[in-house]
Each structure stands twice: as structure tokens, then as C-alpha cells.
GROMACS .gro file of C-alpha atoms in nm:
model
  104
    1UNK     CA    1   0.002  -0.001   0.001
    2UNK     CA    2   0.149   0.331  -0.100
    3UNK     CA    3   0.134   0.650   0.096
    4UNK     CA    4   0.014   0.878  -0.177
    5UNK     CA    5  -0.021   1.252  -0.132
    6UNK     CA    6  -0.378   1.339  -0.061
    7UNK     CA    7  -0.546   1.179  -0.359
    8UNK     CA    8  -0.782   0.965  -0.155
    9UNK     CA    9  -0.857   1.212   0.116
   10UNK     CA   10  -1.193   1.374   0.162
   11UNK     CA   11  -1.195   1.756   0.140
   12UNK     CA   12  -1.300   1.951   0.445
   13UNK     CA   13  -1.659   2.065   0.449
   14UNK     CA   14  -1.719   2.441   0.468
   15UNK     CA   15  -1.719   2.566   0.826
   16UNK     CA   16  -2.044   2.682   0.973
   17UNK     CA   17  -1.874   3.012   1.066
   18UNK     CA   18  -1.829   3.093   0.699
   19UNK     CA   19  -2.202   3.078   0.635
   20UNK     CA   20  -2.277   3.409   0.803
   21UNK     CA   21  -2.654   3.450   0.821
   22UNK     CA   22  -2.738   3.091   0.732
   23UNK     CA   23  -3.005   2.895   0.915
   24UNK     CA   24  -2.877   2.786   1.264
   25UNK     CA   25  -3.006   2.431   1.202
   26UNK     CA   26  -2.802   2.414   0.881
   27UNK     CA   27  -2.496   2.547   1.062
   28UNK     CA   28  -2.537   2.282   1.331
   29UNK     CA   29  -2.583   2.006   1.071
   30UNK     CA   30  -2.266   2.115   0.892
   31UNK     CA   31  -2.074   2.122   1.223
   32UNK     CA   32  -2.189   1.771   1.312
   33UNK     CA   33  -2.110   1.634   0.965
   34UNK     CA   34  -1.769   1.800   0.970
   35UNK     CA   35  -1.694   1.639   1.308
   36UNK     CA   36  -1.802   1.300   1.170
   37UNK     CA   37  -1.572   1.347   0.871
   38UNK     CA   38  -1.277   1.437   1.091
   39UNK     CA   39  -1.340   1.136   1.310
   40UNK     CA   40  -1.354   0.905   1.004
   41UNK     CA   41  -1.028   1.053   0.875
   42UNK     CA   42  -0.866   0.993   1.216
   43UNK     CA   43  -0.983   0.631   1.221
   44UNK     CA   44  -0.852   0.582   0.866
   45UNK     CA   45  -0.514   0.729   0.956
   46UNK     CA   46  -0.492   0.517   1.271
   47UNK     CA   47  -0.591   0.201   1.083
   48UNK     CA   48  -0.333   0.258   0.808
   49UNK     CA   49  -0.057   0.342   1.052
   50UNK     CA   50  -0.120   0.050   1.284
   51UNK     CA   51  -0.173  -0.199   0.999
   52UNK     CA   52   0.163  -0.105   0.843
   53UNK     CA   53   0.335  -0.116   1.181
   54UNK     CA   54   0.186  -0.440   1.316
   55UNK     CA   55   0.100  -0.672   1.024
   56UNK     CA   56   0.405  -0.851   0.893
   57UNK     CA   57   0.223  -1.137   0.717
   58UNK     CA   58  -0.157  -1.121   0.698
   59UNK     CA   59  -0.302  -1.465   0.775
   60UNK     CA   60  -0.629  -1.627   0.874
   61UNK     CA   61  -0.579  -1.543   1.243
   62UNK     CA   62  -0.438  -1.255   1.438
   63UNK     CA   63  -0.147  -1.381   1.650
   64UNK     CA   64  -0.091  -1.252   2.000
   65UNK     CA   65   0.215  -1.041   1.901
   66UNK     CA   66   0.015  -0.857   1.631
   67UNK     CA   67  -0.286  -0.817   1.864
   68UNK     CA   68  -0.066  -0.665   2.136
   69UNK     CA   69   0.097  -0.441   1.878
   70UNK     CA   70  -0.242  -0.318   1.751
   71UNK     CA   71  -0.363  -0.242   2.106
   72UNK     CA   72  -0.046  -0.048   2.186
   73UNK     CA   73  -0.049   0.134   1.851
   74UNK     CA   74  -0.409   0.246   1.894
   75UNK     CA   75  -0.355   0.357   2.251
   76UNK     CA   76  -0.041   0.555   2.157
   77UNK     CA   77  -0.221   0.710   1.859
   78UNK     CA   78  -0.507   0.821   2.081
   79UNK     CA   79  -0.265   0.954   2.347
   80UNK     CA   80  -0.071   1.145   2.084
   81UNK     CA   81  -0.382   1.287   1.922
   82UNK     CA   82  -0.511   1.401   2.265
   83UNK     CA   83  -0.176   1.559   2.349
   84UNK     CA   84  -0.167   1.752   2.025
   85UNK     CA   85  -0.525   1.875   2.072
   86UNK     CA   86  -0.450   1.987   2.425
   87UNK     CA   87  -0.130   2.157   2.311
   88UNK     CA   88  -0.312   2.343   2.033
   89UNK     CA   89  -0.581   2.447   2.277
   90UNK     CA   90  -0.321   2.583   2.522
   91UNK     CA   91  -0.143   2.764   2.238
   92UNK     CA   92  -0.473   2.919   2.124
   93UNK     CA   93  -0.555   3.033   2.480
   94UNK     CA   94  -0.205   3.180   2.517
   95UNK     CA   95  -0.245   3.375   2.195
   96UNK     CA   96  -0.588   3.500   2.304
   97UNK     CA   97  -0.454   3.610   2.643
   98UNK     CA   98  -0.153   3.781   2.477
   99UNK     CA   99  -0.379   3.963   2.228
  100UNK     CA  100  -0.612   4.081   2.508
  101UNK     CA  101  -0.315   4.210   2.713
  102UNK     CA  102  -0.196   4.409   2.410
  103UNK     CA  103  -0.532   4.566   2.351
  104UNK     CA  104  -0.563   4.684   2.716
   0.00000   0.00000   0.00000
């Protein structure tokens, strides 16, 4: 399996914020669908990464070494994703606080 550029990736849906005066129900629908899309992309990335890392020789059964590898891979992927989200959130808060202090 090749790691092509972005040929198979789904494009991001328009953000609800960009719709201005659009119907609030439509905005909420788009937000929910965008979250679903992001989750599906995350699962796809995790599956591809862990499959390449843990599956030496696909066979009729999953051996214990591969199973342990998959469990560890998924847990580390989730931990890393959570760390990155938390870090981005902290960075955003820091920027907001810095901007507010400049405007005072």
C-alpha cells in the first residue's frame, strides 16, 4: 500500500462560521457532519498506521504479538492525538490572552 499525497482524502466541508446569516439548524448540521468526517479521517489514519506497523504477514488469524501491537498502537495514537489537541488548545488560549493584554 502506498502512501500517496492526498489523492484519496476527503476535502473539508465548509465551516459553519463561513455561512454568516445561514439557518442555525443548517450550521449545526454542517458542524456535526464536519466532526463526523474528521473522526472518520482519524480512524482511517490510525488503521493505516497501525496496519503497516503491526501486520508482517496477514493470515487467517491474528497472532498474540500482532494483537498486542495493535492495542499499543491504537492507545499511543489516541494519546498522541489528545496531547496535540491539548497543546493546540493551550497555544490558542495563550495567543488570546496575549492579544487581550496588548489591547488593554
